[in-house]
mmCIF file of C-alpha atoms in Angstrom:
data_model
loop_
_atom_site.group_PDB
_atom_site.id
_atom_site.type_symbol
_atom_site.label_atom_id
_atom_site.label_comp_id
_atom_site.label_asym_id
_atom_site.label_seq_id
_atom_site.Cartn_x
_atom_site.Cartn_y
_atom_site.Cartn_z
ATOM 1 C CA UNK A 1 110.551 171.618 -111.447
ATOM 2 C CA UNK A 2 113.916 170.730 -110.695
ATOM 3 C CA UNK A 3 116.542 173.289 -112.121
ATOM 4 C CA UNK A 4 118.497 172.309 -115.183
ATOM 5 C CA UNK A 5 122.024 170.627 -114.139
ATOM 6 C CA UNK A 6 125.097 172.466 -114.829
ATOM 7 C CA UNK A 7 128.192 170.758 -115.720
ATOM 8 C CA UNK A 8 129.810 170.718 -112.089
ATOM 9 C CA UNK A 9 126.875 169.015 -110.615
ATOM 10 C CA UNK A 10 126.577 166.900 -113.459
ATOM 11 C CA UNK A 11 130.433 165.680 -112.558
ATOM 12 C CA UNK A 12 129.752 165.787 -108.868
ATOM 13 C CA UNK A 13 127.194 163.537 -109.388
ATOM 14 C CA UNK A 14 128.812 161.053 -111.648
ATOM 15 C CA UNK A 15 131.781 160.991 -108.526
ATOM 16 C CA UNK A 16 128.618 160.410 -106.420
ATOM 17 C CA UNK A 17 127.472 157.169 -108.409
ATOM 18 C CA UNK A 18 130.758 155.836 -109.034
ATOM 19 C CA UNK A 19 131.476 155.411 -105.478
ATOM 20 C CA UNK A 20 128.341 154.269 -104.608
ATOM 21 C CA UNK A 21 128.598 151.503 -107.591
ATOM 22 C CA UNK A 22 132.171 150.607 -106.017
ATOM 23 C CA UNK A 23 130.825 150.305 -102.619
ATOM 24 C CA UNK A 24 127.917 147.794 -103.701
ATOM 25 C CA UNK A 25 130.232 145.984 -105.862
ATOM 26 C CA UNK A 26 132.919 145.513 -102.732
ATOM 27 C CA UNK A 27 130.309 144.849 -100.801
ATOM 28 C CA UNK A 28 129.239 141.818 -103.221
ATOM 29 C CA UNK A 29 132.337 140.492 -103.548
ATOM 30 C CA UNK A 30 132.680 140.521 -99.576
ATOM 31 C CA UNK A 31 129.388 138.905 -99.164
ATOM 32 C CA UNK A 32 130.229 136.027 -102.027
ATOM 33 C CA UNK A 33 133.942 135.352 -100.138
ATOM 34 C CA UNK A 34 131.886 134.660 -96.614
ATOM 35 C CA UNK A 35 129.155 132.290 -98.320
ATOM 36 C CA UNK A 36 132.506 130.354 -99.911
ATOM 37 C CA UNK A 37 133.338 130.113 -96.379
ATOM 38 C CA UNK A 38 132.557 127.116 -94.368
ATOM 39 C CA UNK A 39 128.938 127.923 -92.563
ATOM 40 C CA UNK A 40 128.998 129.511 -88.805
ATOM 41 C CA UNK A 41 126.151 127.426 -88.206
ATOM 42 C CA UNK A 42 129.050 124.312 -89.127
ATOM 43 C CA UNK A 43 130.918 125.341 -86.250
ATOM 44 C CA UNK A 44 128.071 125.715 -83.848
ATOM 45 C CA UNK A 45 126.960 122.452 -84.330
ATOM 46 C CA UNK A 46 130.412 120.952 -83.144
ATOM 47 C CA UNK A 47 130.461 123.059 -80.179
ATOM 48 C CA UNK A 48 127.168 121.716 -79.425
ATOM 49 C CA UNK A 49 128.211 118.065 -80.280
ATOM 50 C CA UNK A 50 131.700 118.385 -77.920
ATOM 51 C CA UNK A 51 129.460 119.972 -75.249
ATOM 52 C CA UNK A 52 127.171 116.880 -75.517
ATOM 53 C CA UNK A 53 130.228 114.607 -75.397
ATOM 54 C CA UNK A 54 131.140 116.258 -71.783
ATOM 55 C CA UNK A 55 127.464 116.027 -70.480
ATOM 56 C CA UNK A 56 128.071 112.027 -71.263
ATOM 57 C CA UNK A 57 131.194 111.499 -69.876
ATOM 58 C CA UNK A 58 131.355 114.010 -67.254
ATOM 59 C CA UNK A 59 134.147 116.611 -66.556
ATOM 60 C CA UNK A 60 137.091 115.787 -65.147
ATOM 61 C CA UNK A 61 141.645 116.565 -65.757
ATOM 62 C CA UNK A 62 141.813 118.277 -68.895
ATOM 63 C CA UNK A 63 145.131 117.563 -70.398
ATOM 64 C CA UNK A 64 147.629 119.972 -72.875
ATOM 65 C CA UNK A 65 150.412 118.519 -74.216
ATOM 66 C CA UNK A 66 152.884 117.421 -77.237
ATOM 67 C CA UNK A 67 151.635 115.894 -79.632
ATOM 68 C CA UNK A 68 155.888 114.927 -80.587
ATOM 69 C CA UNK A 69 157.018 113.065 -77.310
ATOM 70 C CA UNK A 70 157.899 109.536 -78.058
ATOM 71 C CA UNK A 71 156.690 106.875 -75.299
ATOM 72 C CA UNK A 72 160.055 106.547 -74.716
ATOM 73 C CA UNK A 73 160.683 109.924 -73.742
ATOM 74 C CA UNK A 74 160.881 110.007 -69.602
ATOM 75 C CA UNK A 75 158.288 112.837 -69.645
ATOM 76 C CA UNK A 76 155.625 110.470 -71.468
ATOM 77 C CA UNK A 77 156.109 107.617 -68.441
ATOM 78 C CA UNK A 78 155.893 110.779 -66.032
ATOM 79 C CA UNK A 79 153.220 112.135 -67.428
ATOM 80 C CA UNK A 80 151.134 108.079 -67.674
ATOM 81 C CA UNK A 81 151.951 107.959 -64.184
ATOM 82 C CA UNK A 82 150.294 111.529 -63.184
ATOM 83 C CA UNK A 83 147.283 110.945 -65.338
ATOM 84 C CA UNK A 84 146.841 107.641 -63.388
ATOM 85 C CA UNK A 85 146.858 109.041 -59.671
ATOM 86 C CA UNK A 86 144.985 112.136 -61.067
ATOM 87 C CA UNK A 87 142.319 109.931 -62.231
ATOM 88 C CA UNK A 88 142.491 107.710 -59.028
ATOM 89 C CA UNK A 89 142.434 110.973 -56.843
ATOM 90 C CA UNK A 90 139.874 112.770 -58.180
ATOM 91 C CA UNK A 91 137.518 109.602 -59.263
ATOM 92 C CA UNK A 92 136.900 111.706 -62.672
ATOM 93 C CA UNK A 93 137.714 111.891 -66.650
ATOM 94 C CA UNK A 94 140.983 112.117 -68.083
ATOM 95 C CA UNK A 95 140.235 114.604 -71.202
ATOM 96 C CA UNK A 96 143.149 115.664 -73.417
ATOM 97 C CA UNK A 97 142.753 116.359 -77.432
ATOM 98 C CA UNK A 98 143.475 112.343 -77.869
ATOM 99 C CA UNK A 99 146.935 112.721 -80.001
ATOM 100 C CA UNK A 100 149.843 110.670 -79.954
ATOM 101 C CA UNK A 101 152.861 111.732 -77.773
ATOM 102 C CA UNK A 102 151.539 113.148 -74.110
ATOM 103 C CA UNK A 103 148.130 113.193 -75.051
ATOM 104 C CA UNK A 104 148.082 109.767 -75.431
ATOM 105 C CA UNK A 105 150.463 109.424 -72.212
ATOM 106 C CA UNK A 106 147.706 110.939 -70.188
ATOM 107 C CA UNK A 107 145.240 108.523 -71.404
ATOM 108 C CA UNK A 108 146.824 105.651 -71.067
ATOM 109 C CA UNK A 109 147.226 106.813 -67.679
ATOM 110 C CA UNK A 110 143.206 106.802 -67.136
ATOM 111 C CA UNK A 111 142.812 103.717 -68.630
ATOM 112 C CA UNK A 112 145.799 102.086 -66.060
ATOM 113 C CA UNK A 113 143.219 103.697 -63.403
ATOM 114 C CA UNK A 114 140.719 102.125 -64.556
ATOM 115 C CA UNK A 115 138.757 105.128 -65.309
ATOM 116 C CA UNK A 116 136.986 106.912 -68.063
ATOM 117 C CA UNK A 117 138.769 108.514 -70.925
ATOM 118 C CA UNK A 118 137.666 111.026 -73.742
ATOM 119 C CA UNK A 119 138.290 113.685 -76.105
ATOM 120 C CA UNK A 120 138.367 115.667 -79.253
ATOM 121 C CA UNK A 121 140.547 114.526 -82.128
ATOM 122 C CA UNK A 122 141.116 117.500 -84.619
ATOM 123 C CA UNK A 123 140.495 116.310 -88.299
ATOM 124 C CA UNK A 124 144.311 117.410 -90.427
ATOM 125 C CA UNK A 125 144.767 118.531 -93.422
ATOM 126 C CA UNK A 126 146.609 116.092 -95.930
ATOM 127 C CA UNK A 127 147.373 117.083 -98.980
ATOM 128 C CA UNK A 128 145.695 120.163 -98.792
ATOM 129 C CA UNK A 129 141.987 118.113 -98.368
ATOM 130 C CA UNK A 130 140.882 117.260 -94.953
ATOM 131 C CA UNK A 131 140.467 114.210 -93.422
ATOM 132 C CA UNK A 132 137.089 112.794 -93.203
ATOM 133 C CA UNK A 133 136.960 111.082 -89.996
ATOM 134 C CA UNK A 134 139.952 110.258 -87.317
ATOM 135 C CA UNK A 135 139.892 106.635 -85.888
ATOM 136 C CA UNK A 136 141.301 106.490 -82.164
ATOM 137 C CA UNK A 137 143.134 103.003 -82.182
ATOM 138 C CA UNK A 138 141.845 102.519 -78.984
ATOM 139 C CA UNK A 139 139.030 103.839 -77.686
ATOM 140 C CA UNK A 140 135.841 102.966 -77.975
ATOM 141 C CA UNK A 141 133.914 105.252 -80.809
ATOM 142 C CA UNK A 142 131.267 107.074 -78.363
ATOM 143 C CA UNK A 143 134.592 108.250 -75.918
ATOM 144 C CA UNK A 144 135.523 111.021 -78.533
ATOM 145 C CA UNK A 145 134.110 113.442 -81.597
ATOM 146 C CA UNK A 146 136.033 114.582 -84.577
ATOM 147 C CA UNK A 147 136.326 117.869 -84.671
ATOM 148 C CA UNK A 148 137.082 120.222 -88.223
ATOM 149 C CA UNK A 149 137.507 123.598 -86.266
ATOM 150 C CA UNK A 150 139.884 124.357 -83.602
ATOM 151 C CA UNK A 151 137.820 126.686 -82.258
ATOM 152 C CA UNK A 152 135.235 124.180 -81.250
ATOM 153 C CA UNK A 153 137.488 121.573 -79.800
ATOM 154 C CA UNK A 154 139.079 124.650 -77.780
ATOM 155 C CA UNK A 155 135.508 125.219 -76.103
ATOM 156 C CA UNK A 156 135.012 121.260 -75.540
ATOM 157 C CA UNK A 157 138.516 121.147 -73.707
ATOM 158 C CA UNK A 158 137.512 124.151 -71.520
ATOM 159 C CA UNK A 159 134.014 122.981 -70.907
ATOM 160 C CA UNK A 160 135.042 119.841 -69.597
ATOM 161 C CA UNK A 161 137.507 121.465 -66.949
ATOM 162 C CA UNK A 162 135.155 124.070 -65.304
ATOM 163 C CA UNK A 163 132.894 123.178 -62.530
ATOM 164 C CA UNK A 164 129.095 123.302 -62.374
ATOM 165 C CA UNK A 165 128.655 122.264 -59.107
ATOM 166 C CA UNK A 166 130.795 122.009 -55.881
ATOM 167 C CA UNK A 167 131.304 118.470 -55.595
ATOM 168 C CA UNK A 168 133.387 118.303 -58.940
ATOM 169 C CA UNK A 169 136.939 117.690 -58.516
ATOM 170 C CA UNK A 170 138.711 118.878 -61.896
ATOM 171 C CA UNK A 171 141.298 120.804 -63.181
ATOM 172 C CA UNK A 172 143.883 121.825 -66.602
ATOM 173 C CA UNK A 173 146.905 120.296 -66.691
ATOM 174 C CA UNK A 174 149.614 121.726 -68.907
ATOM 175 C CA UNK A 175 152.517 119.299 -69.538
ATOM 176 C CA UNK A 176 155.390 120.016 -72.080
ATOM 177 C CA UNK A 177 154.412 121.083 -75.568
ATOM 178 C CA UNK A 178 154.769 123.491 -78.401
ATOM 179 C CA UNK A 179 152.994 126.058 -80.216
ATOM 180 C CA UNK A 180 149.846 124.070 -80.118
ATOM 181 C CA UNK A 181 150.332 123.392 -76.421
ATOM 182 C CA UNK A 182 151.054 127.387 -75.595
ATOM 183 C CA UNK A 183 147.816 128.384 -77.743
ATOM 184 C CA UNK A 184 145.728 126.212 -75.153
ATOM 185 C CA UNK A 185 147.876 127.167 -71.966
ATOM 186 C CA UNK A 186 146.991 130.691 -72.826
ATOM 187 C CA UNK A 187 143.779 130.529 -74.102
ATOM 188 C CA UNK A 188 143.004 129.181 -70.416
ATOM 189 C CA UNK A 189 145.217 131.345 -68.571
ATOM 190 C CA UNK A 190 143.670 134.149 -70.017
ATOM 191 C CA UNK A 191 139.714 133.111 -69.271
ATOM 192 C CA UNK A 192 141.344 132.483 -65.859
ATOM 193 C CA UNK A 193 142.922 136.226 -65.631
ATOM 194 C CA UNK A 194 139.595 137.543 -66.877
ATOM 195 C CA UNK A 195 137.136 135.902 -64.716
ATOM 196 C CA UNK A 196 135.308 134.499 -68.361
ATOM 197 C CA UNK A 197 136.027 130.844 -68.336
ATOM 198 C CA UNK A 198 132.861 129.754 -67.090
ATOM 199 C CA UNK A 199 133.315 127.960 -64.022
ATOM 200 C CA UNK A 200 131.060 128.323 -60.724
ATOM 201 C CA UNK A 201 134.041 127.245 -58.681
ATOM 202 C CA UNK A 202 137.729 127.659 -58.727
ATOM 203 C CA UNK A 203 139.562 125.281 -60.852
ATOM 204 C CA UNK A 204 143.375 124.312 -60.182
ATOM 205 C CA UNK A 205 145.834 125.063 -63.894
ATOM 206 C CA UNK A 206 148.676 123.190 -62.726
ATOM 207 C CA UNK A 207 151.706 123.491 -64.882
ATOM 208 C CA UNK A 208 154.276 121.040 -65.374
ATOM 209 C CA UNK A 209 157.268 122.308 -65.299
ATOM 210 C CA UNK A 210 159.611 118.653 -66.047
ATOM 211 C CA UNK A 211 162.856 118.717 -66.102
ATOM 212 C CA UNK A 212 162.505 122.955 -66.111
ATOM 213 C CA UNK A 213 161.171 123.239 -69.232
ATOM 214 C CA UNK A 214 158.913 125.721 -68.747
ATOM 215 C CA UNK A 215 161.224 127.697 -66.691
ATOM 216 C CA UNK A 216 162.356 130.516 -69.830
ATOM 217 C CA UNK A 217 158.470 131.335 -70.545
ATOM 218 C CA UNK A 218 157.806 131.057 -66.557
ATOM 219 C CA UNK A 219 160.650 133.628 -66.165
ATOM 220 C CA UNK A 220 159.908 135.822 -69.332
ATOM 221 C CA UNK A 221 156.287 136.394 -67.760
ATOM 222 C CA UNK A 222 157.340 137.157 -64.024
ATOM 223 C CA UNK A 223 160.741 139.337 -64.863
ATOM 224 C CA UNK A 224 159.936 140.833 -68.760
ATOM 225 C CA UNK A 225 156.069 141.348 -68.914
ATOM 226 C CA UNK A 226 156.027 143.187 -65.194
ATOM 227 C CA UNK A 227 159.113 145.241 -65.940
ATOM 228 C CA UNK A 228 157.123 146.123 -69.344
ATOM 229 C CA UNK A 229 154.049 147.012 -67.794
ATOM 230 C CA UNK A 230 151.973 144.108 -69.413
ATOM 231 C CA UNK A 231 151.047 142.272 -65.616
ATOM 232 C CA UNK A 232 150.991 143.235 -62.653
ATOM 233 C CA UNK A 233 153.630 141.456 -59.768
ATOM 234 C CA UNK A 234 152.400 138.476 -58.876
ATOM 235 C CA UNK A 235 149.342 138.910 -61.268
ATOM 236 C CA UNK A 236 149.327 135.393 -62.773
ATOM 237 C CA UNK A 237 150.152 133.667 -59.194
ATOM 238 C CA UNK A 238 146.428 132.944 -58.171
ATOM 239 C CA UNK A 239 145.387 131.327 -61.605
ATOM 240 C CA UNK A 240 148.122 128.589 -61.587
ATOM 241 C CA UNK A 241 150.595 127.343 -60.480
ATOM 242 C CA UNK A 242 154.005 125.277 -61.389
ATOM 243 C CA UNK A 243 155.531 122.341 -60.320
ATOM 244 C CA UNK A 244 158.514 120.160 -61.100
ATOM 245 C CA UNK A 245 157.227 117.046 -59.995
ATOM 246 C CA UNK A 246 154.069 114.625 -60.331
ATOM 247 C CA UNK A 247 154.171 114.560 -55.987
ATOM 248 C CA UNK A 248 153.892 118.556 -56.098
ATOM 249 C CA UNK A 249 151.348 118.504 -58.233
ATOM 250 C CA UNK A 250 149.141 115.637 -56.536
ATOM 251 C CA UNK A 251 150.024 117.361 -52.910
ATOM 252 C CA UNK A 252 148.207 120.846 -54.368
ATOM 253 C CA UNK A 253 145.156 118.822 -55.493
ATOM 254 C CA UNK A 254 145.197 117.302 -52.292
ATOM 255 C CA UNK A 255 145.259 120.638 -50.747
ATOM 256 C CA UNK A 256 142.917 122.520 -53.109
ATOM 257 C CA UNK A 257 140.101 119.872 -52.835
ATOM 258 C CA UNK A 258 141.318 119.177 -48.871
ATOM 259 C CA UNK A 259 141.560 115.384 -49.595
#
């Protein structure tokens, strides 16, 4: 027989319950937020539909840029003119995220080559909807995937610069950009740093530095982050590498693939 309850364990155990209740009930509201949520299994499908998109195309220059440069900008001729010899040089795919402004500089460039040309086009948000579907008003339908999650277009762009097998030729280009651009540059400087990219061989990240417009970040990272402790000296030197021209930048392809 259980002894009678007094009054303190009577109030003890209320406490008890009403915590427990409030625990179950966050807990339920936590799990009815995550089914409101757009389904994991949404995004894992994409990442398996841009990886299929790079096992059809093959891998190849991977190119970050602005999304903002007008074709009348002198970096969007530079950067048509890289994209061609790149393409020419390597014999590969000119990848890029298949925007307007450099984006669509660098495939241009491909197509002036002669060679293959394909992406992931991100799906906006207008109006606070999203967009459906993304038309490329150029290429062919089966050279690129709409993509609703960053995340997965991220892992298409990385996929189709690393290297499965030693007679690829790729590599990441990073031409001028923004925000959007940095996320990417980072994102891939970072896999890079940490040896998790992916990639049975090395992989050139060339940086393109026109007109020294990279040079504040370039300089923030060498003189602020090692003073602060953040890197090492030189720490970021063997992952990339800068240059102010399209000539640098073919001569350390030539060099890295000994062309």
């Amino acid at each position: 027989h259980r002894a009678p309850m007094t009054a303190s364990t009577r109030a003890r155990s209320h406490v008890d319950f009403s915590r427990r209740f409030a625990s179950l009930r966050a807990r339920a509201s936590t799990s009815a937020r995550a089914s409101a949520r757009e389904s994991p299994a949404k995004v894992q499908l994409e990442m398996s539909q841009c990886f299929a998109l790079v096992e059809r195309h093959g891998r190849g220059a991977v190119y970050l840029g602005s999304a903002r440069v007008p074709e009348t900008h002198s970096h969007y001729a530079r950067t048509r003119e890289l994209a061609k010899d790149i393409a020419t040089l390597l014999d590969c795919t000119t990848w890029s995220g298949l925007g307007p402004g450099l984006m669509d500089a660098a495939t241009r460039g491909a197509l002036d080559a002669e060679r293959a040309a394909a992406g992931f086009m991100i799906l906006l948000e207008a109006g606070g909807a999203r967009q459906e579907t993304r038309e490329h008003p150029y290429l062919p339908r089966e050279c690129y995937l709409n993509t609703s999650f960053f995340s997965a277009r991220k892992h298409g762009l990385v996929d189709a610069g690393v290297r499965s097998a030693l007679e690829e030729k790729t590599c990441f280009v990073a031409l001028p950009g923004g925000v959007g651009t940095l996320d990417e540059i980072f994102e891939i400087l970072a896999l890079l740093q940490l040896k998790r990219i992916g990639t049975s061989h090395p992989v050139p990240f060339i940086v393109m530095n026109y007109d020294g417009c990279y040079d504040g970040l370039l300089e923030f990272l060498r003189r602020d982050m090692v003073g602060y402790g953040a890197l090492a000296e030189n720490e970021l030197a063997p992952h990339w590498i800068a240059c102010d021209t399209n000539e640098q930048a073919l001569a350390h392809l030539r060099d890295f693939y000994s062309i």
